[in-house]
Amino acid sequence: MGRWLQSEQLDVPQPASLPGSTGPLAPHVVEGDEGFALSSHLMRPFPRRGLDGKRRNFNYRLSRARRFVECAFGIFSNKWRVFQSAIQLAPQNVNVVIKACVVLHNYIRNYEATPDEDAQVYSPPSGGEALLLGRTGYAGLRVRELFADYLISPIGSIPFHQ
């Protein structure tokens, strides 16, 4: 996926204005941790040394968003154990399996599951192997600064963490 993202082979939506903003267009991004290389389509935290308020806020907000996604995937993979290891199928069959699991998952959530059912069985992963995708690009630095500036602006800030 990282190579597809870097070579722009994924069908990523065109850049758009951030919510409530009339500023520059921002690309859609994938969130990553320190193990990933920063690029214009992959956001990672600022290095931990010498963080100012803006950068600390960005790291905090990125971490919150990443935890939400990790929890959702944890719930999903806990229900569909095929996602707990490498899927040993041809790529076109993997797509079918993923789509089938998403449809079944949504059906169960809508018609059979209780609201707290998944939360009771999921425990966050203890860690994982990082995937290094290459060197940081100048475009990635600019995009990260754009998001960091937006998150401390009156439009993008949140009352409890400014």
mmCIF file of C-alpha atoms in Angstrom, residues 31 60-76 122:
data_model
loop_
_atom_site.group_PDB
_atom_site.id
_atom_site.type_symbol
_atom_site.label_atom_id
_atom_site.label_comp_id
_atom_site.label_asym_id
_atom_site.label_seq_id
_atom_site.Cartn_x
_atom_site.Cartn_y
_atom_site.Cartn_z
ATOM 1 C CA GLU A 31 -2.147 8.223 9.522
ATOM 2 C CA TYR A 60 -1.746 14.483 20.386
ATOM 3 C CA ARG A 61 -4.528 14.848 17.828
ATOM 4 C CA LEU A 62 -2.845 12.450 15.380
ATOM 5 C CA SER A 63 -2.407 9.913 18.179
ATOM 6 C CA ARG A 64 -6.087 10.185 19.165
ATOM 7 C CA ALA A 65 -7.196 9.624 15.583
ATOM 8 C CA ARG A 66 -4.811 6.700 15.143
ATOM 9 C CA ARG A 67 -6.027 5.033 18.352
ATOM 10 C CA PHE A 68 -9.618 5.309 17.138
ATOM 11 C CA VAL A 69 -8.720 3.569 13.855
ATOM 12 C CA GLU A 70 -6.641 0.915 15.648
ATOM 13 C CA CYS A 71 -9.519 0.183 18.011
ATOM 14 C CA ALA A 72 -11.988 -0.106 15.126
ATOM 15 C CA PHE A 73 -9.666 -2.456 13.250
ATOM 16 C CA GLY A 74 -9.100 -4.436 16.457
ATOM 17 C CA ILE A 75 -12.841 -4.940 16.850
ATOM 18 C CA PHE A 76 -13.126 -5.905 13.191
ATOM 19 C CA TYR A 122 -11.349 -6.138 22.164
#
